[in-house]
Every structure is written in structure tokens, then in C-alpha cells.
Coordinates of C-alpha atoms in Angstrom, one line a residue:
X1 CA 110.8 84.7 128.9
X2 CA 109.4 82.3 131.3
X3 CA 110.3 78.6 131.7
X4 CA 108.9 76.0 129.4
X5 CA 107.4 72.7 130.5
X6 CA 107.1 69.9 127.9
X7 CA 103.7 68.3 127.7
X8 CA 101.5 66.5 125.1
X9 CA 99.4 69.5 124.3
X10 CA 98.2 72.8 125.7
X11 CA 95.5 75.3 125.1
X12 CA 96.0 79.0 124.9
X13 CA 93.3 81.7 124.7
X14 CA 91.4 81.4 121.4
X15 CA 92.7 83.2 118.4
X16 CA 95.0 86.2 117.9
X17 CA 92.0 88.5 117.7
X18 CA 90.6 85.9 115.3
X19 CA 86.8 85.6 115.4
X20 CA 87.0 82.4 113.3
X21 CA 88.8 80.4 116.0
X22 CA 87.7 76.8 115.9
X23 CA 85.4 75.3 118.6
X24 CA 84.5 71.7 119.1
X25 CA 81.1 71.0 117.7
X26 CA 81.0 74.3 115.8
X27 CA 79.5 74.3 112.3
X28 CA 81.8 74.3 109.4
X29 CA 82.9 77.7 108.2
X30 CA 81.9 78.4 104.6
X31 CA 84.5 80.6 103.0
X32 CA 83.1 83.7 101.4
X33 CA 85.5 83.3 98.5
X34 CA 85.0 79.5 98.1
X35 CA 83.7 79.6 94.6
X36 CA 86.6 81.6 93.1
X37 CA 89.6 80.3 95.0
X38 CA 91.5 79.1 92.0
X39 CA 90.2 81.6 89.4
X40 CA 91.9 84.8 88.4
X41 CA 89.3 87.6 88.8
X42 CA 89.1 89.7 85.7
X43 CA 91.5 87.5 83.7
X44 CA 91.3 87.6 79.9
X45 CA 93.5 86.7 77.0
X46 CA 95.3 90.1 77.0
X47 CA 95.8 90.9 80.7
X48 CA 94.9 90.3 84.3
X49 CA 92.6 93.2 84.8
X50 CA 91.3 94.1 88.3
X51 CA 87.7 93.9 89.2
X52 CA 86.0 96.4 91.4
X53 CA 86.8 95.7 95.0
X54 CA 87.0 97.4 98.4
X55 CA 90.1 98.2 99.6
X56 CA 109.6 74.9 114.5
X57 CA 109.0 72.6 113.3
X58 CA 111.8 70.7 115.0
X59 CA 110.5 69.7 118.5
X60 CA 107.5 72.0 118.3
X61 CA 104.9 69.2 118.5
X62 CA 106.1 68.3 122.0
X63 CA 103.9 71.4 122.7
X64 CA 105.3 73.5 125.5
X65 CA 103.3 75.4 128.1
X66 CA 104.7 78.8 129.0
X67 CA 105.0 79.7 132.7
X68 CA 104.5 83.4 132.4
X69 CA 106.6 86.0 134.0
X70 CA 105.3 89.4 135.0
X71 CA 106.0 91.2 131.7
X72 CA 102.9 92.0 129.6
X73 CA 102.4 89.7 126.6
X74 CA 104.1 91.0 123.5
X75 CA 106.2 93.5 125.4
X76 CA 109.3 91.4 125.8
X77 CA 112.6 93.0 125.4
X78 CA 113.3 91.5 122.0
X79 CA 110.1 92.8 120.4
X80 CA 111.6 96.1 119.3
X81 CA 115.2 95.2 119.5
X82 CA 117.4 97.5 117.5
X83 CA 114.2 99.3 116.4
X84 CA 112.0 102.1 117.6
X85 CA 108.3 102.4 116.6
X86 CA 109.3 105.4 114.5
X87 CA 112.0 103.3 112.8
X88 CA 109.6 100.6 112.0
X89 CA 106.9 103.0 110.7
X90 CA 109.5 104.5 108.3
X91 CA 110.8 101.1 107.3
X92 CA 107.4 99.5 106.5
X93 CA 105.5 102.5 105.3
X94 CA 102.1 101.6 104.0
X95 CA 102.7 98.0 105.1
X96 CA 102.5 99.0 108.8
X97 CA 98.7 98.8 108.5
X98 CA 99.2 95.0 108.3
X99 CA 101.3 94.5 111.4
X100 CA 99.6 91.7 113.4
X101 CA 97.9 92.7 116.7
X102 CA 99.4 91.7 120.0
X103 CA 98.2 88.1 120.8
X104 CA 96.8 87.2 124.1
X105 CA 99.1 85.5 126.6
X106 CA 99.2 81.6 126.6
X107 CA 97.1 79.8 129.1
X108 CA 98.9 77.1 131.1
X109 CA 97.7 73.6 130.7
X110 CA 95.8 72.4 133.8
X111 CA 96.4 69.2 135.6
X112 CA 93.8 66.5 136.1
X113 CA 90.4 66.4 134.4
X114 CA 90.5 70.0 133.3
X115 CA 93.8 69.4 131.5
X116 CA 92.5 66.2 129.9
X117 CA 89.5 68.2 128.6
X118 CA 91.8 70.9 127.2
X119 CA 93.9 68.3 125.3
X120 CA 90.7 66.6 124.0
X121 CA 89.3 69.9 122.8
X122 CA 92.6 70.8 121.0
X123 CA 92.8 67.5 119.2
X124 CA 89.2 67.7 118.2
X125 CA 89.7 71.3 116.9
X126 CA 92.8 70.0 115.0
X127 CA 90.7 67.3 113.3
X128 CA 88.0 69.8 112.3
X129 CA 90.6 72.2 110.9
X130 CA 92.2 69.3 108.9
X131 CA 88.8 68.6 107.3
X132 CA 88.4 72.2 106.3
X133 CA 91.9 72.5 105.0
X134 CA 91.4 69.4 102.8
X135 CA 88.1 70.8 101.5
X136 CA 89.8 74.1 100.8
X137 CA 92.6 72.4 98.7
X138 CA 89.9 70.6 96.7
X139 CA 88.1 73.9 96.0
X140 CA 91.4 75.5 94.9
X141 CA 92.3 72.7 92.6
X142 CA 88.8 72.5 91.1
X143 CA 88.7 76.2 90.3
X144 CA 92.3 76.8 89.4
X145 CA 93.4 78.6 86.3
X146 CA 97.0 78.7 85.1
X147 CA 98.4 82.2 84.8
X148 CA 98.5 83.8 81.3
X149 CA 102.3 83.8 81.3
X150 CA 102.8 85.0 77.8
X151 CA 100.8 88.1 78.5
X152 CA 102.3 88.8 81.8
X153 CA 105.8 88.7 80.4
X154 CA 105.1 91.8 78.2
X155 CA 106.5 95.1 79.4
X156 CA 103.1 96.8 79.8
X157 CA 101.3 93.8 81.3
X158 CA 98.5 94.4 83.8
X159 CA 99.2 92.5 87.0
X160 CA 96.1 93.7 88.9
X161 CA 94.3 90.4 88.8
X162 CA 97.3 88.6 90.3
X163 CA 97.0 90.7 93.5
X164 CA 93.3 89.8 93.7
X165 CA 94.1 86.1 93.1
X166 CA 96.5 86.1 96.0
X167 CA 94.0 87.9 98.2
X168 CA 91.2 85.5 97.4
X169 CA 93.4 82.6 98.4
X170 CA 94.5 84.2 101.6
X171 CA 91.0 85.3 102.6
X172 CA 89.8 81.7 102.1
X173 CA 92.7 80.5 104.4
X174 CA 91.5 83.0 107.0
X175 CA 87.9 81.7 106.6
X176 CA 89.1 78.3 107.6
X177 CA 89.5 79.5 111.2
X178 CA 92.6 79.0 113.4
X179 CA 95.7 81.1 113.2
X180 CA 95.9 83.6 110.4
X181 CA 98.6 83.6 107.8
X182 CA 101.6 85.7 108.9
X183 CA 104.4 86.9 106.6
X184 CA 107.6 89.0 106.8
X185 CA 108.8 91.6 104.4
X186 CA 112.4 91.4 103.1
X187 CA 112.8 94.9 104.5
X188 CA 112.4 93.7 108.0
X189 CA 114.9 91.0 107.4
X190 CA 117.4 93.5 106.1
X191 CA 116.7 95.9 109.0
X192 CA 116.9 93.3 111.8
X193 CA 119.7 91.2 110.3
X194 CA 118.0 88.1 111.6
X195 CA 114.8 86.0 111.2
X196 CA 112.1 87.6 113.4
X197 CA 110.3 85.4 115.8
X198 CA 106.6 85.6 116.6
X199 CA 105.4 86.9 119.0
X200 CA 108.6 88.5 120.3
X201 CA 109.1 90.4 117.0
X202 CA 105.5 91.1 116.4
X203 CA 106.2 94.6 115.1
X204 CA 107.9 93.0 112.0
X205 CA 105.3 90.3 111.3
X206 CA 102.5 91.1 108.9
X207 CA 99.0 89.7 108.4
X208 CA 98.9 88.4 104.9
X209 CA 95.3 89.3 104.2
X210 CA 95.7 92.9 105.5
X211 CA 98.9 93.3 103.6
X212 CA 97.3 92.4 100.3
X213 CA 94.3 94.6 101.0
X214 CA 96.6 97.6 101.6
X215 CA 98.6 96.7 98.5
X216 CA 95.5 96.6 96.3
X217 CA 94.3 99.9 97.8
X218 CA 97.5 101.6 96.7
X219 CA 98.4 99.8 93.4
X220 CA 98.5 101.6 90.1
X221 CA 96.7 100.7 86.9
X222 CA 99.3 97.9 86.2
X223 CA 98.9 96.2 89.6
X224 CA 102.1 97.6 91.1
X225 CA 103.1 99.6 94.2
X226 CA 106.4 101.4 94.1
X227 CA 107.0 99.7 90.8
X228 CA 106.8 96.2 92.2
X229 CA 104.3 93.3 92.3
X230 CA 103.4 91.7 95.6
X231 CA 104.4 88.0 95.8
X232 CA 104.0 85.6 98.8
X233 CA 106.8 83.0 99.0
X234 CA 107.1 79.9 101.2
X235 CA 110.6 79.4 102.6
X236 CA 111.5 75.8 103.2
X237 CA 114.6 75.1 105.2
X238 CA 116.0 72.9 108.0
X239 CA 116.6 74.3 111.4
X240 CA 120.3 75.0 111.9
X241 CA 120.2 74.5 115.7
X242 CA 117.4 72.0 116.4
X243 CA 116.9 71.2 120.1
X244 CA 114.1 69.6 122.2
X245 CA 114.5 72.6 124.4
X246 CA 112.5 75.4 122.5
X247 CA 114.6 78.0 124.2
X248 CA 117.8 76.6 122.6
X249 CA 116.4 75.7 119.2
X250 CA 116.9 78.2 116.4
X251 CA 116.3 78.1 112.6
X252 CA 119.4 80.1 111.6
X253 CA 123.1 80.1 112.1
X254 CA 124.8 82.4 114.6
X255 CA 125.8 84.7 111.7
X256 CA 122.2 84.7 110.4
X257 CA 123.0 83.5 106.9
X258 CA 119.4 82.7 106.0
X259 CA 118.1 86.1 107.0
X260 CA 120.8 87.7 104.9
X261 CA 120.0 85.6 101.9
X262 CA 116.3 86.3 102.0
X263 CA 116.9 90.0 102.5
X264 CA 119.0 90.1 99.4
X265 CA 116.5 87.9 97.5
X266 CA 113.8 90.4 98.3
X267 CA 115.8 93.5 97.6
X268 CA 116.7 92.3 94.1
X269 CA 113.0 91.5 93.4
X270 CA 113.8 89.2 90.5
X271 CA 111.8 86.5 88.9
X272 CA 113.5 84.9 85.8
X273 CA 110.2 84.4 84.0
X274 CA 109.6 88.2 84.0
X275 CA 113.0 89.7 83.7
X276 CA 113.7 92.5 82.9
X277 CA 110.3 94.1 82.7
X278 CA 108.8 93.3 86.1
X279 CA 110.1 93.3 89.7
X280 CA 108.5 91.8 92.8
X281 CA 107.9 92.8 96.3
X282 CA 108.6 89.5 98.2
X283 CA 107.0 88.5 101.5
X284 CA 108.1 85.3 103.1
X285 CA 106.2 82.8 105.2
X286 CA 108.6 80.8 107.5
X287 CA 107.8 78.9 110.6
X288 CA 109.7 81.0 113.1
X289 CA 107.5 84.0 112.3
X290 CA 104.5 82.3 110.7
X291 CA 103.7 79.9 113.7
X292 CA 103.3 81.1 117.2
X293 CA 106.4 79.9 119.0
X294 CA 105.1 80.1 122.6
X295 CA 101.4 79.4 122.5
X296 CA 100.9 75.7 122.1
X297 CA 97.4 75.9 120.9
X298 CA 98.3 78.3 118.1
X299 CA 101.4 76.3 117.3
X300 CA 99.4 73.1 117.0
X301 CA 96.7 74.6 114.8
X302 CA 99.2 76.5 112.7
X303 CA 101.0 73.3 111.8
X304 CA 97.7 71.6 110.9
X305 CA 97.0 74.6 108.6
X306 CA 100.3 74.3 106.8
X307 CA 98.9 72.9 103.5
X308 CA 96.5 75.8 103.1
X309 CA 99.3 78.3 103.8
X310 CA 101.4 76.7 101.1
X311 CA 98.5 76.8 98.6
X312 CA 98.2 80.6 99.3
X313 CA 101.9 81.1 98.3
X314 CA 103.0 81.6 94.7
X315 CA 106.4 80.0 95.0
X316 CA 108.6 77.9 97.3
X317 CA 112.2 78.9 98.0
X318 CA 114.5 76.3 99.6
X319 CA 117.8 76.8 101.3
X320 CA 120.5 74.2 100.6
X321 CA 122.7 74.5 103.6
X322 CA 126.2 73.2 104.1
X323 CA 125.7 73.3 107.9
X324 CA 122.4 71.5 108.1
X325 CA 120.9 68.4 106.5
X326 CA 118.0 69.8 104.5
X327 CA 117.0 66.8 102.5
X328 CA 116.6 64.0 105.0
X329 CA 114.5 66.0 107.5
X330 CA 111.0 64.7 107.5
X331 CA 109.6 68.2 107.7
X332 CA 111.4 69.5 104.7
X333 CA 110.4 66.4 102.7
X334 CA 106.7 67.1 103.6
X335 CA 107.2 70.8 102.6
X336 CA 108.5 69.8 99.2
X337 CA 105.4 67.5 98.7
X338 CA 103.1 70.4 99.7
X339 CA 104.9 72.8 97.5
X340 CA 105.0 70.4 94.6
X341 CA 101.2 69.9 94.8
X342 CA 99.9 73.3 95.8
X343 CA 102.1 76.3 94.8
X344 CA 101.3 78.1 91.5
X345 CA 105.0 78.2 90.4
X346 CA 106.2 75.0 88.7
X347 CA 109.7 75.4 90.0
X348 CA 111.5 75.4 93.4
X349 CA 113.9 78.3 93.8
X350 CA 117.4 77.3 94.9
X351 CA 119.5 79.4 97.2
X352 CA 122.5 78.2 99.2
X353 CA 125.4 79.5 101.4
X354 CA 127.2 81.0 98.3
X355 CA 124.1 83.0 97.2
X356 CA 124.3 85.6 95.7
X357 CA 127.8 84.9 94.5
X358 CA 129.1 82.5 91.9
X359 CA 126.9 80.0 89.9
X360 CA 125.0 76.9 90.7
X361 CA 126.9 73.9 89.4
X362 CA 124.0 71.5 88.6
X363 CA 126.3 68.7 87.6
X364 CA 128.3 68.9 90.9
X365 CA 125.1 68.9 92.9
X366 CA 123.9 65.8 91.2
X367 CA 127.3 64.2 91.7
X368 CA 127.5 65.2 95.4
X369 CA 123.9 64.3 96.3
X370 CA 122.4 61.8 93.7
X371 CA 119.8 60.7 96.2
X372 CA 118.4 64.3 96.1
X373 CA 119.2 65.8 92.7
X374 CA 118.9 64.6 89.2
X375 CA 119.8 66.2 85.9
X376 CA 116.8 67.6 84.0
X377 CA 116.0 65.2 81.2
X378 CA 114.6 67.9 79.0
X379 CA 116.7 71.0 79.8
X380 CA 120.5 70.9 79.2
X381 CA 122.3 72.0 82.4
X382 CA 119.0 72.0 84.3
X383 CA 118.4 70.6 87.8
X384 CA 115.6 68.6 89.3
X385 CA 114.9 67.6 92.9
X386 CA 113.4 64.2 93.9
X387 CA 110.4 64.0 96.2
X388 CA 111.3 61.6 99.0
X389 CA 109.2 59.7 101.6
X390 CA 108.9 61.7 104.9
X391 CA 108.5 58.3 106.6
X392 CA 111.3 56.5 104.7
X393 CA 114.0 54.7 106.7
X394 CA 116.5 57.5 106.1
X395 CA 114.0 60.3 107.2
X396 CA 115.1 62.3 110.2
X397 CA 112.5 63.3 112.9
X398 CA 113.7 65.2 115.9
X399 CA 110.5 64.7 117.9
X400 CA 108.6 61.4 117.4
X401 CA 105.4 63.2 118.3
X402 CA 105.7 65.0 115.0
X403 CA 104.7 61.9 113.2
X404 CA 101.0 62.6 113.8
X405 CA 101.3 65.9 112.0
X406 CA 103.4 64.5 109.2
X407 CA 100.9 61.8 108.5
X408 CA 98.0 64.3 108.5
X409 CA 99.9 66.5 106.0
X410 CA 100.7 63.6 103.8
X411 CA 97.0 62.6 103.8
X412 CA 96.2 66.2 102.7
X413 CA 98.5 65.8 99.7
X414 CA 97.1 62.4 98.8
X415 CA 93.4 63.4 99.0
X416 CA 93.6 66.6 97.1
X417 CA 94.0 67.4 93.4
X418 CA 97.3 69.1 92.6
X419 CA 97.5 72.7 91.5
X420 CA 101.1 72.8 90.3
X421 CA 100.9 72.6 86.4
X422 CA 104.2 70.5 86.3
X423 CA 102.7 67.9 88.6
X424 CA 99.6 67.6 86.5
X425 CA 101.6 67.2 83.4
X426 CA 104.5 65.0 84.6
X427 CA 103.0 62.6 87.1
X428 CA 99.4 62.3 86.2
X429 CA 98.4 63.6 89.6
X430 CA 100.4 61.2 91.8
X431 CA 103.6 61.3 93.7
X432 CA 106.0 58.3 93.5
X433 CA 108.7 58.7 96.1
X434 CA 112.2 58.6 94.8
X435 CA 111.1 59.0 91.2
X436 CA 108.8 62.0 91.1
X437 CA 110.8 65.2 90.8
X438 CA 110.3 68.9 90.5
X439 CA 112.4 71.3 88.4
X440 CA 114.7 73.6 90.4
X441 CA 115.0 77.3 89.5
X442 CA 118.7 78.1 89.4
X443 CA 118.2 81.1 87.1
X444 CA 117.2 83.3 90.0
X445 CA 120.5 82.6 91.6
X446 CA 122.4 83.3 88.4
X447 CA 120.7 86.6 87.7
X448 CA 121.3 87.9 91.3
X449 CA 124.9 86.7 91.2
X450 CA 125.6 88.4 87.9
X451 CA 124.1 91.6 89.3
X452 CA 126.5 91.4 92.3
X453 CA 129.4 90.7 90.1
X454 CA 128.5 93.8 88.0
X455 CA 128.5 95.9 91.2
X456 CA 131.9 94.6 92.3
X457 CA 133.4 95.4 88.9
X458 CA 132.0 98.9 89.0
X459 CA 133.4 99.5 92.5
X460 CA 136.8 98.1 91.4
X461 CA 136.8 100.5 88.4
X462 CA 136.0 103.5 90.6
X463 CA 138.8 102.6 93.1
X464 CA 141.4 101.9 90.4

């Protein structure tokens, strides 16, 4: 790894093999799937049938410029750490077709007039992308249809249309230009034992569009591959080791507790709505792998594109950490706003340090953090989480330069119709900080914890 030099902004070579990279003055991209972003292809009253188809936040906006060493891009020592190419091929199987291509090396920001023009172009491209993202969110909301939950809960339900719905969203996100949506399989998290970083761990990072295409090509008549349904999840969390020096900052603890939790979450494949008949193949978007960590241009545009990424995810999973302040971080507050407005699932999934053991004590959480959690007024023992102001007096921002991005993301929420069915029903399309709340899914935690307890009891019986 080369040294990093902090600066206001930097350009890197355009794209990651992305032909849709933004250019100043370019004409707006018209997504090929624009007219069906929110619809469920082939949906009817009995099933989701498939149509015919061919197969850092913290401190990141200080925007570093990489001073390159002599090692080729993407071939750093950490890329295949603890893994050989053969191991990865066996681990990922058909998913390997979706591994992202090696990105070009970052370009160092120039001094003087050339550097000024580079920064000017980057900011202009960011504004263009913001407009496209906002338009995309409007299209999704205008064409959105709620999932036919009652039908999908049935044992023999056809989930084919759900895969196509996710693909149409992700393809539309790709059509916006800028960095493509990148995700990580729970299998890679279990294999590595840590959160992979892009581009260092590129071999474990998947292109979401290519992954869903491969899934659709191999799914059975019920929309499953290997007995599971593909599901894209947004992971919201605070960085455990934030630092203005990007070489020191890290999202997880030294013992990699978040990676372990997500790996278990994915291995179990549970969704409380659809237990016990359907299991899910979970893929996670999180910043360490979803946003380029060394190319400032891709990092800048990746953050601008965050609302569209959230809208392409089905659910949001958040980590309540005992070693990091999740709630007051401005970035996690904005993520909750985005998830509240634009994910399909009406619940946030709760996991914590004790997952997957024990139970979630909702009353204790409310007592310990009344500024964050409230008791569900309609569900006994239920838990809700308040939406708080990312610019409130108690909000924490590691890098003041992040305020520009936070404001832009808040504007995207305010100028777009919500997708989330709970928001439409509960708040009449508006967010009131400190009063608007979203229900928290603690059932997922309970189901996985009970499964773990059952395994422990079986082992105890065998050893007795």
C-alpha cells in the first residue's frame, strides 16, 4: 500500500470497466428499465411468475490520493489472503461469474490548474449523478408495487418474479452511471473471517447485476437456486475504529465480530415472514466493500449514489454495538432515513454483540436508550427505532467535509416519494425527526438464537 495524502478531491481513471461513467456535460442516461423499476414482472394474485428473459464513511470525504507503489493494481498481498483462486472458485461456485473486474489504478490529483480542473469536474459529475439518482428514486416510487406477501408465504410459492424485480432495480442503478453496485456473499465472510475490503479483496466482491443474472439463469421453477432465494441486504453500522488516517480506520473490531454475525445471518438464511417454508441466500452491501476505498473519484461518486443502492436492497440490517456509538453517528442516521424511505421491507433487522445467542430484551433497550428506541404502540413486546436528525446538535461527524454529502442525501429523501409501505401508512410521506419511527425486526434474532440453543442441547445430549 502506498502513502495517502489528504486533499479536497481527486480523480481516478473513469469507471471500473464501466462504460456509463459520468462526464461533465454528457447527456442524461435513460435507464433501459426505467418504466418498470417498481413493478414486479409477471406478478399476479397467485404467484410471482417469471417472464421470459435472457440470462467509510468516516473520514472518507476528505478524499485521499494514493501515491502508488510498484505493485500492479489489484494484486496487493491482501487480495487473496488465506485463499487461493481454486479455493475461491470452490467457495463461490456459480457466483464466481459475478466477481468484479480488477479496477484501474487511481490517478494522483495534479497541482495547479490541472488539479483545479480535476476537482471541478468531479464535483460537476457528482451533481449530475445526484440529479439522476433523485429521478431514479421518483421512478421507483411511482411504479412500485407491494409484494404479494400472503401468496409468497405459501410452501409452494413461485419466487421467480422477485429475482427479476431485484435485477430490474439493480440494472437501473447501473444505468445511472458511476460505480456499479458491489455486494458480498455470506460465504466469503465465513471463509475470510473478516469484512473484505475493495479493491484489496476484489476476489470476494461481486457485481450485483451480474450475480442476479447468474442466479436467474440457474434458478428452478420456483425462483430458487440450491433451495434458496437471492436477497440483497443493506448493512448499516458504525465504524468501530474511525480515524482521519484511512490506513488506520476500520469498520470492525479486532476480533471481527460484525463479519462473524453477518456470516451466521447468511448461513441461517432466515426471514421471519417466510419461516419455515423459504430460506434466503443473503448478499450484503456495506461500505468497506461496496465503495472503493483507495480511489477518491469512485469513493466520491459511490457515496453520492448511496440512495439508489439502498433502493436496490430489499432490507436493512443494523448492528447495535456495545463498543461503538451507532445511533448518534450522522452517517448511520442518514442510512436509517434512506432505509426507512426506500427499502421494500417495512422493518429494520436488529443484530448485536450477543447475536445469535439469547433474546432481544425490547423493554431493556428502551430503558437503556430512550432517545433511540420506543415500545411498539401496536405490538406487545415490539420494538421501534426513532429517526433522528443527522444535523442535530447531538449528531457526530468525524469529518466536517462529510456535511456536503449528508445534506445531499437528506435532500434525496425529502424530494422523493417513499417506497416503504410502513412510511406511507404511518407518516403520510414525511419524516419528523425524533417522532417518526420504524419497526425493528427482533424475530430474526430470536429464530436464529433458538436454532443455536437447539444445536447446543443436541451436542450436550451426545456428550452426556
